[in-house]
mmCIF file of C-alpha atoms (C1' of nucleotides) in Angstrom:
data_model
loop_
_atom_site.group_PDB
_atom_site.id
_atom_site.type_symbol
_atom_site.label_atom_id
_atom_site.label_comp_id
_atom_site.label_asym_id
_atom_site.label_seq_id
_atom_site.Cartn_x
_atom_site.Cartn_y
_atom_site.Cartn_z
ATOM 1 C CA MET A 287 14.056 -7.095 -24.585
ATOM 2 C CA PRO A 288 15.027 -3.618 -25.825
ATOM 3 C CA ASP A 289 12.141 -1.267 -25.285
ATOM 4 C CA ALA A 290 11.926 2.272 -26.629
ATOM 5 C CA PHE A 291 8.798 2.962 -24.664
ATOM 6 C CA ASP A 292 8.553 3.266 -20.903
ATOM 7 C CA LEU A 293 5.055 3.461 -19.464
ATOM 8 C CA GLU A 294 6.433 5.037 -16.333
ATOM 9 C CA SER A 295 7.441 8.159 -18.207
ATOM 10 C CA PHE A 296 4.375 8.407 -20.411
ATOM 11 C CA LEU A 297 2.636 11.612 -19.466
ATOM 12 C CA PRO A 298 -1.035 10.625 -19.888
ATOM 13 C CA TYR A 299 -0.413 7.617 -17.701
ATOM 14 C CA ARG A 300 1.473 9.518 -15.059
ATOM 15 C CA LEU A 301 -1.023 12.317 -14.996
ATOM 16 C CA ASN A 302 -3.935 9.954 -14.594
ATOM 17 C CA ARG A 303 -2.308 7.952 -11.885
ATOM 18 C CA ALA A 304 -1.513 11.029 -9.847
ATOM 19 C CA ALA A 305 -4.964 12.496 -10.423
ATOM 20 C CA GLU A 306 -6.733 9.357 -9.303
ATOM 21 C CA LEU A 307 -4.578 9.130 -6.237
ATOM 22 C CA ILE A 308 -5.124 12.691 -5.121
ATOM 23 C CA SER A 309 -8.803 12.535 -5.969
ATOM 24 C CA LEU A 310 -9.232 9.502 -3.810
ATOM 25 C CA SER A 311 -7.235 11.076 -1.037
ATOM 26 C CA PHE A 312 -9.264 14.265 -0.962
ATOM 27 C CA SER A 313 -12.630 12.649 -1.494
ATOM 28 C CA ARG A 314 -12.092 10.718 1.701
ATOM 29 C CA GLU A 315 -12.170 14.110 3.409
ATOM 30 C CA TYR A 316 -15.647 15.082 2.278
ATOM 31 C CA LYS A 317 -17.476 11.997 1.005
ATOM 32 C CA GLN A 318 -18.321 11.016 4.533
ATOM 33 C CA ARG A 319 -19.094 14.418 5.980
ATOM 34 C CA PHE A 320 -21.218 15.583 3.085
ATOM 35 C CA GLN A 321 -22.855 12.991 0.885
ATOM 36 C CA MET A 322 -21.668 14.377 -2.407
ATOM 37 C CA THR A 323 -20.243 13.148 -5.699
ATOM 38 C CA ARG A 324 -17.293 14.795 -7.385
ATOM 39 C CA PRO A 325 -19.317 16.468 -10.148
ATOM 40 C CA GLU A 326 -21.612 17.932 -7.518
ATOM 41 C CA TRP A 327 -18.703 19.270 -5.551
ATOM 42 C CA ARG A 328 -17.256 20.783 -8.704
ATOM 43 C CA ALA A 329 -20.473 22.491 -9.628
ATOM 44 C CA LEU A 330 -20.887 23.757 -6.100
ATOM 45 C CA ALA A 331 -17.364 25.108 -6.089
ATOM 46 C CA ALA A 332 -17.781 26.820 -9.429
ATOM 47 C CA LEU A 333 -21.002 28.477 -8.351
ATOM 48 C CA GLY A 334 -19.657 29.331 -4.944
ATOM 49 C CA SER A 335 -16.601 31.112 -6.233
ATOM 50 C CA VAL A 336 -18.038 32.765 -9.319
ATOM 51 C CA GLY A 337 -21.501 33.533 -8.002
ATOM 52 C CA SER A 338 -23.906 32.825 -10.843
ATOM 53 C CA MET A 339 -23.414 30.746 -13.966
ATOM 54 C CA THR A 340 -25.390 28.847 -16.550
ATOM 55 C CA ALA A 341 -25.012 25.089 -16.871
ATOM 56 C CA THR A 342 -22.988 25.454 -20.046
ATOM 57 C CA GLU A 343 -20.637 27.883 -18.380
ATOM 58 C CA ILE A 344 -20.039 25.456 -15.543
ATOM 59 C CA GLY A 345 -19.279 22.805 -18.119
ATOM 60 C CA THR A 346 -16.664 24.758 -20.049
ATOM 61 C CA HIS A 347 -15.184 26.206 -16.896
ATOM 62 C CA SER A 348 -14.586 22.867 -15.237
ATOM 63 C CA ASN A 349 -14.338 20.742 -18.347
ATOM 64 C CA MET A 350 -17.366 18.600 -17.529
ATOM 65 C CA HIS A 351 -19.665 16.942 -20.019
ATOM 66 C CA LYS A 352 -23.022 18.648 -20.161
ATOM 67 C CA THR A 353 -24.910 15.578 -19.004
ATOM 68 C CA LYS A 354 -22.680 15.427 -15.965
ATOM 69 C CA VAL A 355 -23.406 19.042 -15.228
ATOM 70 C CA SER A 356 -27.109 18.525 -15.773
ATOM 71 C CA ARG A 357 -27.242 15.705 -13.273
ATOM 72 C CA ALA A 358 -25.064 17.447 -10.730
ATOM 73 C CA VAL A 359 -27.227 20.540 -10.919
ATOM 74 C CA ALA A 360 -30.382 18.466 -10.528
ATOM 75 C CA ALA A 361 -28.925 16.819 -7.438
ATOM 76 C CA LEU A 362 -27.907 20.124 -5.873
ATOM 77 C CA GLU A 363 -31.332 21.532 -6.601
ATOM 78 C CA GLU A 364 -32.978 18.493 -5.032
ATOM 79 C CA ARG A 365 -30.959 19.232 -1.933
ATOM 80 C CA ARG A 366 -32.093 22.856 -2.070
ATOM 81 C CA TRP A 367 -28.542 24.100 -2.298
ATOM 82 C CA LEU A 368 -29.138 25.862 -5.579
ATOM 83 C CA LYS A 369 -31.972 27.547 -7.406
ATOM 84 C CA ARG A 370 -32.584 28.267 -11.068
ATOM 85 C CA ARG A 371 -33.478 31.691 -12.305
ATOM 86 C CA GLU A 372 -34.826 32.072 -15.787
ATOM 87 C CA ASN A 373 -33.354 34.379 -18.334
ATOM 88 C CA GLU A 374 -35.577 37.229 -19.468
ATOM 89 C CA THR A 375 -34.555 37.312 -23.099
ATOM 90 C CA ASP A 376 -33.671 33.675 -23.798
ATOM 91 C CA ARG A 377 -35.850 31.066 -22.234
ATOM 92 C CA ARG A 378 -33.517 28.191 -23.013
ATOM 93 C CA VAL A 379 -30.957 29.511 -20.560
ATOM 94 C CA GLU A 380 -31.087 29.096 -16.806
ATOM 95 C CA HIS A 381 -28.968 31.100 -14.418
ATOM 96 C CA LEU A 382 -27.912 29.039 -11.446
ATOM 97 C CA GLU A 383 -27.028 30.333 -8.020
ATOM 98 C CA LEU A 384 -26.564 28.938 -4.563
ATOM 99 C CA THR A 385 -29.167 29.255 -1.851
ATOM 100 C CA ALA A 386 -28.141 30.315 1.644
ATOM 101 C CA ALA A 387 -27.790 26.646 2.588
ATOM 102 C CA GLY A 388 -25.716 26.056 -0.551
ATOM 103 C CA GLN A 389 -23.373 28.901 0.297
ATOM 104 C CA LYS A 390 -22.964 27.564 3.788
ATOM 105 C CA ALA A 391 -22.055 24.134 2.457
ATOM 106 C CA TYR A 392 -19.702 25.714 -0.025
ATOM 107 C CA ARG A 393 -17.857 27.628 2.651
ATOM 108 C CA GLU A 394 -17.467 24.502 4.737
ATOM 109 C CA ILE A 395 -16.048 22.424 1.930
ATOM 110 C CA ALA A 396 -13.928 25.253 0.632
ATOM 111 C CA ASP A 397 -12.446 25.427 4.088
ATOM 112 C CA LEU A 398 -11.736 21.733 4.029
ATOM 113 C CA ALA A 399 -10.082 22.089 0.639
ATOM 114 C CA HIS A 400 -8.037 24.978 1.862
ATOM 115 C CA THR A 401 -6.543 23.135 4.796
ATOM 116 C CA TYR A 402 -6.028 20.070 2.614
ATOM 117 C CA GLN A 403 -3.964 22.060 0.177
ATOM 118 C CA ALA A 404 -2.056 23.720 2.998
ATOM 119 C CA THR A 405 -1.041 20.326 4.364
ATOM 120 C CA LEU A 406 0.098 19.299 0.935
ATOM 121 C CA GLU A 407 2.042 22.502 0.435
ATOM 122 C CA LYS A 408 3.808 21.929 3.718
ATOM 123 C CA ALA A 409 4.729 18.371 2.765
ATOM 124 C CA LEU A 410 6.009 19.408 -0.651
ATOM 125 C CA GLY A 411 7.802 22.601 0.221
ATOM 126 C CA THR A 412 6.962 26.152 -0.728
ATOM 127 C CA GLY A 413 6.237 26.859 -4.352
ATOM 128 C CA ALA A 414 6.074 23.246 -5.379
ATOM 129 C CA ILE A 415 2.369 23.308 -6.062
ATOM 130 C CA GLU A 416 2.622 26.518 -8.034
ATOM 131 C CA ARG A 417 5.327 24.988 -10.202
ATOM 132 C CA ILE A 418 3.261 21.906 -10.872
ATOM 133 C CA GLU A 419 0.204 23.927 -11.728
ATOM 134 C CA ALA A 420 2.192 26.069 -14.101
ATOM 135 C CA GLY A 421 3.282 22.897 -15.855
ATOM 136 C CA LEU A 422 -0.270 21.644 -16.013
ATOM 137 C CA ALA A 423 -1.402 24.921 -17.485
ATOM 138 C CA ASP A 424 1.203 24.538 -20.220
ATOM 139 C CA VAL A 425 -0.025 21.041 -20.985
ATOM 140 C CA GLU A 426 -3.627 22.132 -21.165
ATOM 141 C CA ARG A 427 -2.728 25.007 -23.405
ATOM 142 C CA ALA A 428 -0.853 22.723 -25.752
ATOM 143 C CA LEU A 429 -3.678 20.226 -25.885
ATOM 144 C CA LEU A 430 -6.372 22.792 -26.490
ATOM 145 C CA ALA A 431 -4.294 24.330 -29.254
ATOM 146 C CA LYS A 432 -3.834 20.897 -30.795
ATOM 147 C CA ARG A 433 -7.575 20.249 -30.780
ATOM 148 C CA ARG A 434 -8.288 22.749 -33.540
ATOM 149 C CA MET B 5 -17.299 38.804 -2.544
ATOM 150 C CA PRO B 6 -14.007 38.093 -0.774
ATOM 151 C CA ASP B 7 -13.043 34.505 -1.338
ATOM 152 C CA ALA B 8 -10.152 32.773 0.375
ATOM 153 C CA PHE B 9 -10.481 29.729 -1.830
ATOM 154 C CA ASP B 10 -9.830 29.634 -5.550
ATOM 155 C CA LEU B 11 -10.893 26.463 -7.321
ATOM 156 C CA GLU B 12 -8.545 27.284 -10.150
ATOM 157 C CA SER B 13 -5.513 26.789 -7.943
ATOM 158 C CA PHE B 14 -6.778 23.747 -6.065
ATOM 159 C CA LEU B 15 -4.442 20.927 -6.952
ATOM 160 C CA PRO B 16 -6.864 17.971 -7.008
ATOM 161 C CA TYR B 17 -9.095 19.904 -9.348
ATOM 162 C CA ARG B 18 -6.296 21.050 -11.604
ATOM 163 C CA LEU B 19 -4.735 17.626 -11.730
ATOM 164 C CA ASN B 20 -8.000 15.982 -12.634
ATOM 165 C CA ARG B 21 -8.883 18.463 -15.299
ATOM 166 C CA ALA B 22 -5.520 18.089 -16.977
ATOM 167 C CA ALA B 23 -5.635 14.316 -16.694
ATOM 168 C CA GLU B 24 -9.076 14.068 -18.218
ATOM 169 C CA LEU B 25 -8.083 16.346 -21.034
ATOM 170 C CA ILE B 26 -4.926 14.483 -21.944
ATOM 171 C CA SER B 27 -6.644 11.138 -21.538
ATOM 172 C CA LEU B 28 -9.331 12.153 -23.941
ATOM 173 C CA SER B 29 -6.795 13.530 -26.343
ATOM 174 C CA PHE B 30 -4.693 10.400 -26.436
ATOM 175 C CA SER B 31 -7.579 7.955 -26.379
ATOM 176 C CA ARG B 32 -8.763 9.454 -29.618
ATOM 177 C CA GLU B 33 -5.528 8.122 -31.089
ATOM 178 C CA TYR B 34 -6.172 4.489 -30.261
ATOM 179 C CA LYS B 35 -9.848 4.002 -29.414
ATOM 180 C CA GLN B 36 -10.704 3.906 -33.075
ATOM 181 C CA ARG B 37 -7.762 1.931 -34.369
ATOM 182 C CA PHE B 38 -7.855 -0.716 -31.670
ATOM 183 C CA GLN B 39 -11.104 -1.327 -29.841
ATOM 184 C CA MET B 40 -9.708 -1.091 -26.361
ATOM 185 C CA THR B 41 -10.602 0.425 -23.011
ATOM 186 C CA ARG B 42 -8.111 2.325 -20.912
ATOM 187 C CA PRO B 43 -7.631 -0.406 -18.298
ATOM 188 C CA GLU B 44 -6.934 -2.880 -21.088
ATOM 189 C CA TRP B 45 -4.378 -0.585 -22.616
ATOM 190 C CA ARG B 46 -2.754 -0.115 -19.246
ATOM 191 C CA ALA B 47 -2.534 -3.817 -18.585
ATOM 192 C CA LEU B 48 -1.182 -4.410 -22.063
ATOM 193 C CA ALA B 49 1.430 -1.725 -21.592
ATOM 194 C CA ALA B 50 2.494 -3.073 -18.224
ATOM 195 C CA LEU B 51 2.872 -6.588 -19.556
ATOM 196 C CA GLY B 52 4.512 -5.430 -22.731
ATOM 197 C CA SER B 53 7.188 -3.441 -20.989
ATOM 198 C CA VAL B 54 7.845 -5.653 -18.000
ATOM 199 C CA GLY B 55 7.345 -9.020 -19.649
ATOM 200 C CA SER B 56 5.462 -11.142 -17.156
ATOM 201 C CA MET B 57 3.446 -10.138 -14.155
ATOM 202 C CA THR B 58 0.673 -11.377 -11.906
ATOM 203 C CA ALA B 59 -2.661 -9.583 -11.754
ATOM 204 C CA THR B 60 -1.858 -8.140 -8.354
ATOM 205 C CA GLU B 61 1.449 -6.810 -9.608
ATOM 206 C CA ILE B 62 -0.278 -5.073 -12.479
ATOM 207 C CA GLY B 63 -2.658 -3.550 -9.994
ATOM 208 C CA THR B 64 -0.074 -2.080 -7.664
ATOM 209 C CA HIS B 65 2.152 -1.029 -10.529
ATOM 210 C CA SER B 66 -0.514 0.962 -12.312
ATOM 211 C CA ASN B 67 -2.677 1.762 -9.317
ATOM 212 C CA MET B 68 -5.699 -0.090 -10.648
ATOM 213 C CA HIS B 69 -8.352 -1.741 -8.529
ATOM 214 C CA LYS B 70 -8.117 -5.507 -8.687
ATOM 215 C CA THR B 71 -11.553 -5.905 -10.223
ATOM 216 C CA LYS B 72 -10.524 -3.556 -12.987
ATOM 217 C CA VAL B 73 -7.404 -5.596 -13.582
ATOM 218 C CA SER B 74 -9.378 -8.810 -13.509
ATOM 219 C CA ARG B 75 -11.737 -7.585 -16.196
ATOM 220 C CA ALA B 76 -9.024 -6.097 -18.340
ATOM 221 C CA VAL B 77 -7.063 -9.321 -18.211
ATOM 222 C CA ALA B 78 -10.169 -11.341 -19.093
ATOM 223 C CA ALA B 79 -10.784 -9.085 -22.088
ATOM 224 C CA LEU B 80 -7.215 -9.355 -23.309
ATOM 225 C CA GLU B 81 -7.335 -13.093 -22.913
ATOM 226 C CA GLU B 82 -10.606 -13.263 -24.829
ATOM 227 C CA ARG B 83 -8.822 -11.458 -27.635
ATOM 228 C CA ARG B 84 -5.968 -13.938 -27.422
ATOM 229 C CA TRP B 85 -3.466 -11.208 -26.691
ATOM 230 C CA LEU B 86 -2.409 -12.741 -23.409
ATOM 231 C CA LYS B 87 -2.141 -16.143 -21.808
ATOM 232 C CA ARG B 88 -2.089 -17.297 -18.226
ATOM 233 C CA ARG B 89 0.585 -19.559 -16.888
ATOM 234 C CA GLU B 90 0.069 -21.229 -13.576
ATOM 235 C CA ASN B 91 2.524 -20.991 -10.748
ATOM 236 C CA GLU B 92 4.204 -24.238 -9.748
ATOM 237 C CA THR B 93 4.323 -23.649 -6.042
ATOM 238 C CA ASP B 94 1.246 -21.473 -5.422
ATOM 239 C CA ARG B 95 -1.868 -22.294 -7.343
ATOM 240 C CA ARG B 96 -3.654 -19.080 -6.444
ATOM 241 C CA VAL B 97 -1.246 -17.042 -8.518
ATOM 242 C CA GLU B 98 -1.318 -16.690 -12.283
ATOM 243 C CA HIS B 99 1.591 -15.382 -14.300
ATOM 244 C CA LEU B 100 0.392 -13.349 -17.249
ATOM 245 C CA GLU B 101 2.255 -12.787 -20.470
ATOM 246 C CA LEU B 102 1.510 -11.530 -23.929
ATOM 247 C CA THR B 103 1.061 -13.827 -26.892
ATOM 248 C CA ALA B 104 2.770 -13.034 -30.184
ATOM 249 C CA ALA B 105 -0.341 -11.175 -31.299
ATOM 250 C CA GLY B 106 -0.393 -9.310 -28.006
ATOM 251 C CA GLN B 107 3.203 -8.236 -28.398
ATOM 252 C CA LYS B 108 2.499 -7.049 -31.898
ATOM 253 C CA ALA B 109 -0.430 -4.948 -30.670
ATOM 254 C CA TYR B 110 1.702 -3.644 -27.830
ATOM 255 C CA ARG B 111 4.441 -2.516 -30.171
ATOM 256 C CA GLU B 112 1.956 -0.712 -32.370
ATOM 257 C CA ILE B 113 0.336 1.162 -29.534
ATOM 258 C CA ALA B 114 3.634 1.847 -27.835
ATOM 259 C CA ASP B 115 4.723 3.403 -31.075
ATOM 260 C CA LEU B 116 1.634 5.550 -31.158
ATOM 261 C CA ALA B 117 2.270 6.620 -27.582
ATOM 262 C CA HIS B 118 5.848 7.386 -28.366
ATOM 263 C CA THR B 119 5.089 9.734 -31.207
ATOM 264 C CA TYR B 120 2.268 11.268 -29.196
ATOM 265 C CA GLN B 121 4.636 12.150 -26.413
ATOM 266 C CA ALA B 122 7.227 13.416 -28.860
ATOM 267 C CA THR B 123 4.697 15.845 -30.324
ATOM 268 C CA LEU B 124 3.847 17.018 -26.858
ATOM 269 C CA GLU B 125 7.479 17.419 -25.920
ATOM 270 C CA LYS B 126 8.050 19.512 -29.007
ATOM 271 C CA ALA B 127 5.089 21.745 -28.189
ATOM 272 C CA LEU B 128 6.158 22.213 -24.592
ATOM 273 C CA GLY B 129 9.874 22.580 -24.992
ATOM 274 C CA THR B 130 12.667 20.272 -23.932
ATOM 275 C CA GLY B 131 12.619 19.045 -20.379
ATOM 276 C CA ALA B 132 9.145 20.335 -19.631
ATOM 277 C CA ILE B 133 7.634 16.890 -19.394
ATOM 278 C CA GLU B 134 10.428 15.654 -17.170
ATOM 279 C CA ARG B 135 9.877 18.563 -14.824
ATOM 280 C CA ILE B 136 6.164 17.909 -14.624
ATOM 281 C CA GLU B 137 6.690 14.232 -13.983
ATOM 282 C CA ALA B 138 9.160 14.992 -11.240
ATOM 283 C CA GLY B 139 6.509 17.158 -9.610
ATOM 284 C CA LEU B 140 3.926 14.411 -9.950
ATOM 285 C CA ALA B 141 6.286 11.949 -8.368
ATOM 286 C CA ASP B 142 6.666 14.269 -5.386
ATOM 287 C CA VAL B 143 2.914 14.533 -5.025
ATOM 288 C CA GLU B 144 2.452 10.798 -5.182
ATOM 289 C CA ARG B 145 5.172 10.281 -2.641
ATOM 290 C CA ALA B 146 3.564 12.759 -0.272
ATOM 291 C CA LEU B 147 0.146 11.182 -0.650
ATOM 292 C CA LEU B 148 1.337 7.649 -0.177
ATOM 293 C CA ALA B 149 3.243 8.696 2.935
ATOM 294 C CA LYS B 150 0.122 10.410 4.257
ATOM 295 C CA ARG B 151 -1.944 7.284 3.759
ATOM 296 C CA ARG B 152 -0.267 5.386 6.545
ATOM 297 C "C1'" DA C 204 -4.235 -33.236 10.520
ATOM 298 C "C1'" DA C 205 -7.647 -29.588 11.614
ATOM 299 C "C1'" DT C 206 -8.513 -24.803 11.938
ATOM 300 C "C1'" DC C 207 -8.117 -19.931 11.252
ATOM 301 C "C1'" DG C 208 -6.866 -15.968 9.039
ATOM 302 C "C1'" DA C 209 -4.586 -13.993 5.004
ATOM 303 C "C1'" DC C 210 -4.267 -13.667 0.148
ATOM 304 C "C1'" DG C 211 -5.011 -14.003 -5.308
ATOM 305 C "C1'" DG C 212 -8.570 -13.548 -8.127
ATOM 306 C "C1'" DT C 213 -13.683 -13.464 -9.729
ATOM 307 C "C1'" DT C 214 -18.507 -12.157 -9.618
ATOM 308 C "C1'" DA C 215 -23.178 -9.851 -8.361
ATOM 309 C "C1'" DC C 216 -25.157 -5.625 -7.686
ATOM 310 C "C1'" DA C 217 -25.909 -0.866 -7.563
ATOM 311 C "C1'" DC C 218 -24.348 3.371 -9.172
ATOM 312 C "C1'" DT C 219 -21.919 6.527 -12.430
ATOM 313 C "C1'" DT C 220 -20.799 7.801 -16.938
ATOM 314 C "C1'" DG C 221 -20.694 9.007 -22.133
ATOM 315 C "C1'" DC C 222 -23.033 8.855 -26.337
ATOM 316 C "C1'" DA C 223 -26.759 9.700 -29.042
ATOM 317 C "C1'" DA C 224 -31.207 11.045 -29.568
ATOM 318 C "C1'" DC C 225 -34.370 14.192 -28.043
ATOM 319 C "C1'" DC C 226 -37.302 18.636 -26.776
ATOM 320 C "C1'" DA C 227 -37.788 23.437 -26.600
ATOM 321 C "C1'" DT C 228 -36.251 27.699 -27.984
ATOM 322 C "C1'" DC C 229 -33.672 30.939 -30.628
ATOM 323 C "C1'" DT C 230 -31.442 33.011 -34.964
ATOM 324 C "C1'" DC C 231 -30.856 33.900 -39.479
ATOM 325 C "C1'" DG C 232 -31.877 34.161 -44.248
ATOM 326 C "C1'" DA C 233 -35.044 33.665 -48.151
ATOM 327 C "C1'" DT D 235 -43.200 34.646 -41.884
ATOM 328 C "C1'" DC D 236 -41.576 30.432 -42.630
ATOM 329 C "C1'" DG D 237 -38.173 26.870 -42.375
ATOM 330 C "C1'" DA D 238 -33.442 25.135 -41.457
ATOM 331 C "C1'" DG D 239 -29.985 24.853 -38.520
ATOM 332 C "C1'" DA D 240 -27.782 26.049 -34.055
ATOM 333 C "C1'" DT D 241 -27.960 26.051 -29.052
ATOM 334 C "C1'" DG D 242 -29.246 25.093 -23.870
ATOM 335 C "C1'" DG D 243 -30.520 21.448 -21.435
ATOM 336 C "C1'" DT D 244 -32.560 16.613 -20.377
ATOM 337 C "C1'" DT D 245 -33.151 11.644 -20.819
ATOM 338 C "C1'" DG D 246 -32.718 6.473 -22.417
ATOM 339 C "C1'" DC D 247 -29.548 3.177 -22.876
ATOM 340 C "C1'" DA D 248 -25.433 0.606 -22.909
ATOM 341 C "C1'" DA D 249 -21.009 0.271 -20.985
ATOM 342 C "C1'" DG D 250 -17.654 0.999 -17.144
ATOM 343 C "C1'" DT D 251 -16.862 1.189 -12.210
ATOM 344 C "C1'" DG D 252 -16.344 0.372 -6.921
ATOM 345 C "C1'" DT D 253 -18.007 -2.188 -2.954
ATOM 346 C "C1'" DA D 254 -18.749 -6.162 -0.839
ATOM 347 C "C1'" DA D 255 -19.249 -10.769 -0.775
ATOM 348 C "C1'" DC D 256 -17.452 -14.760 -2.459
ATOM 349 C "C1'" DC D 257 -14.302 -19.153 -3.894
ATOM 350 C "C1'" DG D 258 -10.189 -21.595 -3.709
ATOM 351 C "C1'" DT D 259 -5.601 -21.888 -1.912
ATOM 352 C "C1'" DC D 260 -1.875 -21.086 1.264
ATOM 353 C "C1'" DG D 261 0.751 -20.621 5.847
ATOM 354 C "C1'" DA D 262 0.931 -20.833 10.546
ATOM 355 C "C1'" DT D 263 -0.552 -22.440 14.846
ATOM 356 C "C1'" DT D 264 -2.367 -26.063 17.502
#
DNA sequence: AATCGACGGTTACACTTGCAACCATCTCGA
DNA sequence: TCGAGATGGTTGCAAGTGTAACCGTCGATT
């Protein structure tokens, strides 16, 4: 059966398979220690590294749907890892920032992530990750340009 | 605030963001035309390109959980795009293959995928996709080795 | 032949998710 | 100043998902 199309070299497929695999692999590292979903961890990371953001900013930054962000933020707040601060001039907006406990958690997980990536870098050889990420950046750029 | 960890260069995050983006982008191409979920499309593609597989084989091939495969297969069968053929010597196993209608659908979507990838290749430059996929393969290899 | 564990596949249940509809607030123009 | 539309954020609902428990079948050991 002659076949012009090979699933194995179809980029969306390959990208998803790799992403799911690595996601699973890393989540094993923190799911147990901290009881946290991936959107929560993303929001935490965004806030931890940037400092203070609105929900919308978190969404665009990490490409998460606003309902996902909303729920993640609610969960982090529930856990007292984050607090909302209202905007003076626009009362729709809420500035979000980590509490002391939130920053502590962030540092711990960031540390975990750091060593995880280091292990990976060692297994793949120097520069490999940078090359992959450069490729991913190109893909994202192309797709976002296409969207218009 | 000195920060040893940068989310933006954390591979699991980057991989997931890119994967979600491209998935969304491509699904827009077929979600409307065919009413099909991603697992169904994956199963269809696997069967279409390989010819005949068992559910377990589809699962390992495309890294899908067996319940996902089970449901996708049931849906495709419901639509009469696939039929099950029982194994002579082991009655637990079912060989799955596409019906004529299923093959027709497969060819259409494969075509869509093909032109999609061609557009992407043009936007990214020759060889870019191959390079990315080679990198992904390395990552997957490293992760699967780690798992043991 | 009876038993035990492994395996292919399905199902029940709880949880996560995306979409659409929604509320409150803001902005802009008539 | 009023109304129409845009925007930040939340929620109801339907659909998708993973975990675990399950059913039937197989292979090996006894």
